[in-house]
């Protein structure tokens, strides 16, 4: 059984708060990478579409085949950003839970010994 005390709760809150602050930069970096990969995919697709010399109805499919690597890079960047975002939300929930534990503990310490004679 783990004994929890107010100092341990404060330390955990401080640690999670620091991880949330770091997570902001991680999310920003990953989102910027996604945007860059998305722009690169769009540009490559447009170039491939315009460069295709076959039938007009085949242009889209030819461009899709030609830009598969750019699309994969965009999808990987999107997945990385979404993962970082979910992690950030999980940390926020963890912080709220720790704050709730801290509030319960303060209430418990405030009422300790009340009514005893």
Short mmCIF file of N, CA and C in Angstrom, two decimals:
data_model
loop_
_atom_site.label_atom_id
_atom_site.label_comp_id
_atom_site.label_asym_id
_atom_site.label_seq_id
_atom_site.Cartn_x
_atom_site.Cartn_y
_atom_site.Cartn_z
N UNK A 1 0.84 -1.18 0.00
CA UNK A 1 0.00 0.00 0.00
C UNK A 1 0.89 1.25 0.00
N UNK A 2 0.58 2.18 -0.86
CA UNK A 2 1.34 3.41 -0.95
C UNK A 2 0.72 4.46 -0.05
N UNK A 3 1.55 5.06 0.78
CA UNK A 3 1.07 6.12 1.66
C UNK A 3 1.21 7.44 0.92
N UNK A 4 0.10 8.16 0.83
CA UNK A 4 0.11 9.45 0.14
C UNK A 4 0.02 10.55 1.19
N UNK A 5 0.88 11.54 1.05
CA UNK A 5 0.84 12.67 1.96
C UNK A 5 0.79 13.95 1.13
N UNK A 6 0.49 15.08 1.74
CA UNK A 6 0.36 16.33 1.00
C UNK A 6 1.61 16.71 0.19
N UNK A 7 2.77 16.43 0.73
CA UNK A 7 4.00 16.76 0.01
C UNK A 7 4.13 15.92 -1.26
N UNK A 8 3.77 14.64 -1.18
CA UNK A 8 3.84 13.76 -2.35
C UNK A 8 2.86 14.23 -3.42
N UNK A 9 1.68 14.67 -2.99
CA UNK A 9 0.68 15.17 -3.95
C UNK A 9 1.20 16.45 -4.61
N UNK A 10 1.75 17.36 -3.83
CA UNK A 10 2.31 18.60 -4.39
C UNK A 10 3.43 18.29 -5.39
N UNK A 11 4.30 17.35 -5.04
CA UNK A 11 5.39 16.98 -5.94
C UNK A 11 4.85 16.40 -7.24
N UNK A 12 3.83 15.55 -7.13
CA UNK A 12 3.24 14.94 -8.33
C UNK A 12 2.57 16.01 -9.20
N UNK A 13 1.89 16.96 -8.57
CA UNK A 13 1.25 18.05 -9.32
C UNK A 13 2.32 18.88 -10.04
N UNK A 14 3.40 19.19 -9.35
CA UNK A 14 4.48 19.96 -9.95
C UNK A 14 5.10 19.21 -11.13
N UNK A 15 5.29 17.90 -10.98
CA UNK A 15 5.89 17.09 -12.04
C UNK A 15 4.97 17.03 -13.26
N UNK A 16 3.69 16.81 -13.05
CA UNK A 16 2.74 16.75 -14.16
C UNK A 16 2.62 18.12 -14.83
N UNK A 17 2.62 19.18 -14.05
CA UNK A 17 2.56 20.53 -14.62
C UNK A 17 3.76 20.79 -15.53
N UNK A 18 4.93 20.34 -15.11
CA UNK A 18 6.12 20.48 -15.94
C UNK A 18 6.02 19.69 -17.23
N UNK A 19 5.45 18.48 -17.14
CA UNK A 19 5.28 17.66 -18.34
C UNK A 19 4.27 18.30 -19.28
N UNK A 20 3.24 18.93 -18.74
CA UNK A 20 2.26 19.62 -19.59
C UNK A 20 2.95 20.78 -20.31
N UNK A 21 3.75 21.54 -19.59
CA UNK A 21 4.47 22.66 -20.21
C UNK A 21 5.38 22.18 -21.33
N UNK A 22 6.08 21.08 -21.13
CA UNK A 22 6.94 20.53 -22.18
C UNK A 22 6.09 20.01 -23.34
N UNK A 23 4.93 19.46 -23.03
CA UNK A 23 4.05 18.92 -24.05
C UNK A 23 3.54 19.97 -25.01
N UNK A 24 3.43 21.20 -24.55
CA UNK A 24 2.99 22.29 -25.43
C UNK A 24 3.97 22.44 -26.59
N UNK A 25 5.25 22.41 -26.29
CA UNK A 25 6.27 22.54 -27.33
C UNK A 25 6.29 21.31 -28.25
N UNK A 26 6.09 20.14 -27.67
CA UNK A 26 6.06 18.92 -28.47
C UNK A 26 4.89 18.98 -29.46
N UNK A 27 3.71 19.36 -28.96
CA UNK A 27 2.54 19.47 -29.84
C UNK A 27 2.77 20.51 -30.92
N UNK A 28 3.35 21.64 -30.57
CA UNK A 28 3.62 22.68 -31.55
C UNK A 28 4.58 22.18 -32.63
N UNK A 29 5.65 21.54 -32.22
CA UNK A 29 6.63 21.03 -33.17
C UNK A 29 6.01 19.99 -34.10
N UNK A 30 5.23 19.09 -33.53
CA UNK A 30 4.63 18.05 -34.36
C UNK A 30 3.55 18.59 -35.28
N UNK A 31 2.82 19.58 -34.82
CA UNK A 31 1.79 20.15 -35.69
C UNK A 31 2.43 20.92 -36.84
N UNK A 32 3.51 21.64 -36.55
CA UNK A 32 4.22 22.35 -37.62
C UNK A 32 4.79 21.35 -38.64
N UNK A 33 5.28 20.21 -38.16
CA UNK A 33 5.79 19.18 -39.07
C UNK A 33 4.66 18.62 -39.93
N UNK A 34 3.49 18.44 -39.33
CA UNK A 34 2.34 17.98 -40.11
C UNK A 34 1.97 18.99 -41.18
N UNK A 35 1.90 20.26 -40.81
CA UNK A 35 1.55 21.29 -41.80
C UNK A 35 2.55 21.34 -42.94
N UNK A 36 3.83 21.21 -42.62
CA UNK A 36 4.86 21.22 -43.66
C UNK A 36 4.70 20.00 -44.58
N UNK A 37 4.44 18.84 -44.00
CA UNK A 37 4.26 17.63 -44.80
C UNK A 37 2.99 17.72 -45.64
N UNK A 38 1.96 18.34 -45.10
CA UNK A 38 0.71 18.51 -45.85
C UNK A 38 0.92 19.44 -47.05
N UNK A 39 1.65 20.53 -46.83
CA UNK A 39 1.96 21.44 -47.94
C UNK A 39 2.81 20.74 -49.00
N UNK A 40 3.77 19.96 -48.56
CA UNK A 40 4.64 19.24 -49.50
C UNK A 40 3.83 18.25 -50.33
N UNK A 41 2.91 17.57 -49.67
CA UNK A 41 2.06 16.61 -50.40
C UNK A 41 1.18 17.34 -51.41
N UNK A 42 0.54 18.42 -50.99
CA UNK A 42 -0.32 19.18 -51.91
C UNK A 42 0.46 19.67 -53.12
N UNK A 43 1.66 20.19 -52.90
CA UNK A 43 2.47 20.71 -54.00
C UNK A 43 2.91 19.58 -54.93
N UNK A 44 3.34 18.47 -54.35
CA UNK A 44 3.78 17.33 -55.17
C UNK A 44 2.61 16.77 -55.98
N UNK A 45 1.44 16.71 -55.36
CA UNK A 45 0.26 16.21 -56.06
C UNK A 45 -0.08 17.13 -57.24
N UNK A 46 -0.06 18.41 -57.01
CA UNK A 46 -0.39 19.37 -58.07
C UNK A 46 0.62 19.26 -59.22
N UNK A 47 1.91 19.15 -58.88
CA UNK A 47 2.93 19.00 -59.93
C UNK A 47 2.72 17.71 -60.72
N UNK A 48 2.45 16.61 -60.03
CA UNK A 48 2.23 15.33 -60.70
C UNK A 48 0.97 15.36 -61.55
N UNK A 49 -0.05 16.00 -61.03
CA UNK A 49 -1.33 16.10 -61.77
C UNK A 49 -1.13 16.87 -63.06
N UNK A 50 -0.44 17.99 -62.96
CA UNK A 50 -0.24 18.84 -64.13
C UNK A 50 0.74 18.23 -65.13
N UNK A 51 1.67 17.41 -64.64
CA UNK A 51 2.69 16.83 -65.52
C UNK A 51 2.17 15.62 -66.29
N UNK A 52 1.09 15.03 -65.84
CA UNK A 52 0.58 13.81 -66.51
C UNK A 52 0.07 14.17 -67.90
N UNK A 53 0.48 13.38 -68.89
CA UNK A 53 0.12 13.70 -70.28
C UNK A 53 -0.93 12.75 -70.86
N UNK A 54 -1.43 11.85 -70.04
CA UNK A 54 -2.43 10.90 -70.53
C UNK A 54 -3.83 11.51 -70.51
N UNK A 55 -4.81 10.64 -70.53
CA UNK A 55 -6.21 11.06 -70.53
C UNK A 55 -6.54 11.85 -69.26
N UNK A 56 -7.41 12.84 -69.40
CA UNK A 56 -7.74 13.74 -68.29
C UNK A 56 -8.28 12.98 -67.08
N UNK A 57 -9.11 11.97 -67.32
CA UNK A 57 -9.70 11.25 -66.19
C UNK A 57 -8.68 10.38 -65.45
N UNK A 58 -7.51 10.18 -66.03
CA UNK A 58 -6.46 9.39 -65.39
C UNK A 58 -5.49 10.25 -64.56
N UNK A 59 -5.57 11.55 -64.70
CA UNK A 59 -4.62 12.45 -64.02
C UNK A 59 -4.60 12.25 -62.51
N UNK A 60 -5.77 12.20 -61.92
CA UNK A 60 -5.86 12.09 -60.46
C UNK A 60 -5.18 10.81 -59.97
N UNK A 61 -5.48 9.70 -60.64
CA UNK A 61 -4.91 8.42 -60.23
C UNK A 61 -3.40 8.39 -60.44
N UNK A 62 -2.95 8.95 -61.52
CA UNK A 62 -1.51 9.02 -61.78
C UNK A 62 -0.83 9.87 -60.72
N UNK A 63 -1.45 10.98 -60.36
CA UNK A 63 -0.89 11.86 -59.33
C UNK A 63 -0.87 11.17 -57.98
N UNK A 64 -1.92 10.41 -57.65
CA UNK A 64 -1.95 9.67 -56.38
C UNK A 64 -0.80 8.67 -56.32
N UNK A 65 -0.59 7.95 -57.39
CA UNK A 65 0.50 6.97 -57.44
C UNK A 65 1.86 7.65 -57.35
N UNK A 66 2.00 8.76 -58.01
CA UNK A 66 3.28 9.49 -58.05
C UNK A 66 3.64 10.09 -56.68
N UNK A 67 2.65 10.40 -55.86
CA UNK A 67 2.89 11.11 -54.59
C UNK A 67 2.63 10.24 -53.37
N UNK A 68 2.71 8.95 -53.51
CA UNK A 68 2.46 8.04 -52.38
C UNK A 68 3.42 8.30 -51.22
N UNK A 69 4.68 8.57 -51.51
CA UNK A 69 5.66 8.80 -50.43
C UNK A 69 5.34 10.08 -49.67
N UNK A 70 4.94 11.13 -50.37
CA UNK A 70 4.58 12.39 -49.71
C UNK A 70 3.34 12.20 -48.86
N UNK A 71 2.38 11.44 -49.36
CA UNK A 71 1.16 11.18 -48.58
C UNK A 71 1.50 10.39 -47.31
N UNK A 72 2.37 9.41 -47.44
CA UNK A 72 2.77 8.63 -46.26
C UNK A 72 3.46 9.52 -45.24
N UNK A 73 4.35 10.39 -45.70
CA UNK A 73 5.05 11.30 -44.78
C UNK A 73 4.04 12.21 -44.07
N UNK A 74 3.05 12.69 -44.81
CA UNK A 74 2.01 13.53 -44.21
C UNK A 74 1.22 12.74 -43.17
N UNK A 75 0.86 11.51 -43.49
CA UNK A 75 0.08 10.69 -42.57
C UNK A 75 0.86 10.35 -41.30
N UNK A 76 2.16 10.09 -41.45
CA UNK A 76 3.00 9.82 -40.28
C UNK A 76 3.09 11.06 -39.40
N UNK A 77 3.26 12.23 -40.01
CA UNK A 77 3.31 13.48 -39.24
C UNK A 77 1.99 13.74 -38.55
N UNK A 78 0.88 13.45 -39.21
CA UNK A 78 -0.44 13.63 -38.61
C UNK A 78 -0.61 12.70 -37.41
N UNK A 79 -0.21 11.44 -37.55
CA UNK A 79 -0.32 10.49 -36.45
C UNK A 79 0.53 10.92 -35.26
N UNK A 80 1.74 11.43 -35.53
CA UNK A 80 2.61 11.89 -34.44
C UNK A 80 1.99 13.07 -33.71
N UNK A 81 1.41 13.99 -34.44
CA UNK A 81 0.76 15.13 -33.79
C UNK A 81 -0.43 14.67 -32.96
N UNK A 82 -1.27 13.80 -33.52
CA UNK A 82 -2.45 13.33 -32.79
C UNK A 82 -2.05 12.59 -31.51
N UNK A 83 -0.98 11.82 -31.58
CA UNK A 83 -0.49 11.12 -30.40
C UNK A 83 -0.04 12.11 -29.33
N UNK A 84 0.72 13.12 -29.73
CA UNK A 84 1.19 14.13 -28.77
C UNK A 84 0.01 14.87 -28.16
N UNK A 85 -1.00 15.17 -28.97
CA UNK A 85 -2.18 15.87 -28.48
C UNK A 85 -2.94 15.01 -27.46
N UNK A 86 -3.07 13.72 -27.76
CA UNK A 86 -3.75 12.82 -26.80
C UNK A 86 -2.97 12.70 -25.51
N UNK A 87 -1.65 12.65 -25.62
CA UNK A 87 -0.81 12.61 -24.42
C UNK A 87 -1.02 13.86 -23.57
N UNK A 88 -1.09 15.02 -24.24
CA UNK A 88 -1.29 16.28 -23.52
C UNK A 88 -2.63 16.27 -22.79
N UNK A 89 -3.66 15.78 -23.44
CA UNK A 89 -4.98 15.71 -22.80
C UNK A 89 -4.97 14.74 -21.64
N UNK A 90 -4.26 13.63 -21.77
CA UNK A 90 -4.15 12.67 -20.67
C UNK A 90 -3.44 13.29 -19.48
N UNK A 91 -2.41 14.09 -19.74
CA UNK A 91 -1.70 14.76 -18.64
C UNK A 91 -2.60 15.78 -17.95
N UNK A 92 -3.42 16.48 -18.71
CA UNK A 92 -4.35 17.43 -18.11
C UNK A 92 -5.34 16.71 -17.21
N UNK A 93 -5.82 15.54 -17.65
CA UNK A 93 -6.73 14.75 -16.81
C UNK A 93 -6.02 14.24 -15.56
N UNK A 94 -4.77 13.84 -15.71
CA UNK A 94 -4.00 13.40 -14.55
C UNK A 94 -3.82 14.54 -13.56
N UNK A 95 -3.56 15.74 -14.06
CA UNK A 95 -3.42 16.90 -13.19
C UNK A 95 -4.71 17.17 -12.43
N UNK A 96 -5.83 17.13 -13.12
CA UNK A 96 -7.12 17.33 -12.45
C UNK A 96 -7.35 16.29 -11.36
N UNK A 97 -7.00 15.04 -11.64
CA UNK A 97 -7.17 13.98 -10.64
C UNK A 97 -6.29 14.24 -9.42
N UNK A 98 -5.05 14.65 -9.66
CA UNK A 98 -4.15 14.96 -8.54
C UNK A 98 -4.66 16.15 -7.74
N UNK A 99 -5.20 17.15 -8.42
CA UNK A 99 -5.75 18.31 -7.71
C UNK A 99 -6.94 17.88 -6.85
N UNK A 100 -7.73 16.95 -7.35
CA UNK A 100 -8.87 16.44 -6.59
C UNK A 100 -8.40 15.67 -5.35
N UNK A 101 -7.37 14.87 -5.52
CA UNK A 101 -6.80 14.15 -4.38
C UNK A 101 -6.26 15.14 -3.36
N UNK A 102 -5.59 16.18 -3.84
CA UNK A 102 -5.06 17.20 -2.93
C UNK A 102 -6.17 17.89 -2.16
N UNK A 103 -7.28 18.22 -2.85
CA UNK A 103 -8.40 18.87 -2.16
C UNK A 103 -9.01 17.94 -1.12
N UNK A 104 -9.15 16.67 -1.45
CA UNK A 104 -9.69 15.70 -0.49
C UNK A 104 -8.77 15.56 0.71
N UNK A 105 -7.49 15.57 0.45
CA UNK A 105 -6.53 15.43 1.54
C UNK A 105 -6.55 16.66 2.46
N UNK A 106 -6.66 17.85 1.85
CA UNK A 106 -6.75 19.06 2.69
C UNK A 106 -8.00 19.02 3.56
N UNK A 107 -9.11 18.56 2.98
CA UNK A 107 -10.35 18.47 3.76
C UNK A 107 -10.19 17.45 4.89
N UNK A 108 -9.52 16.35 4.59
CA UNK A 108 -9.30 15.32 5.60
C UNK A 108 -8.44 15.86 6.74
N UNK A 109 -7.37 16.57 6.42
CA UNK A 109 -6.50 17.12 7.45
C UNK A 109 -7.21 18.23 8.24
N UNK A 110 -8.09 18.96 7.58
CA UNK A 110 -8.81 20.04 8.26
C UNK A 110 -9.79 19.50 9.30
N UNK A 111 -10.33 18.31 9.05
CA UNK A 111 -11.32 17.75 9.98
C UNK A 111 -10.72 16.75 10.94
N UNK A 112 -9.44 16.45 10.82
CA UNK A 112 -8.79 15.48 11.72
C UNK A 112 -8.84 15.99 13.15
N UNK A 113 -9.33 15.15 14.01
CA UNK A 113 -9.39 15.48 15.42
C UNK A 113 -10.59 16.29 15.84
N UNK A 114 -11.43 16.73 14.88
CA UNK A 114 -12.62 17.52 15.21
C UNK A 114 -13.64 16.60 15.88
N UNK A 115 -14.19 17.03 16.97
CA UNK A 115 -15.21 16.25 17.66
C UNK A 115 -14.66 15.28 18.68
N UNK A 116 -13.35 15.19 18.80
CA UNK A 116 -12.77 14.28 19.80
C UNK A 116 -12.61 15.02 21.11
N UNK A 117 -12.83 14.31 22.17
CA UNK A 117 -12.63 14.90 23.50
C UNK A 117 -11.95 13.97 24.40
#
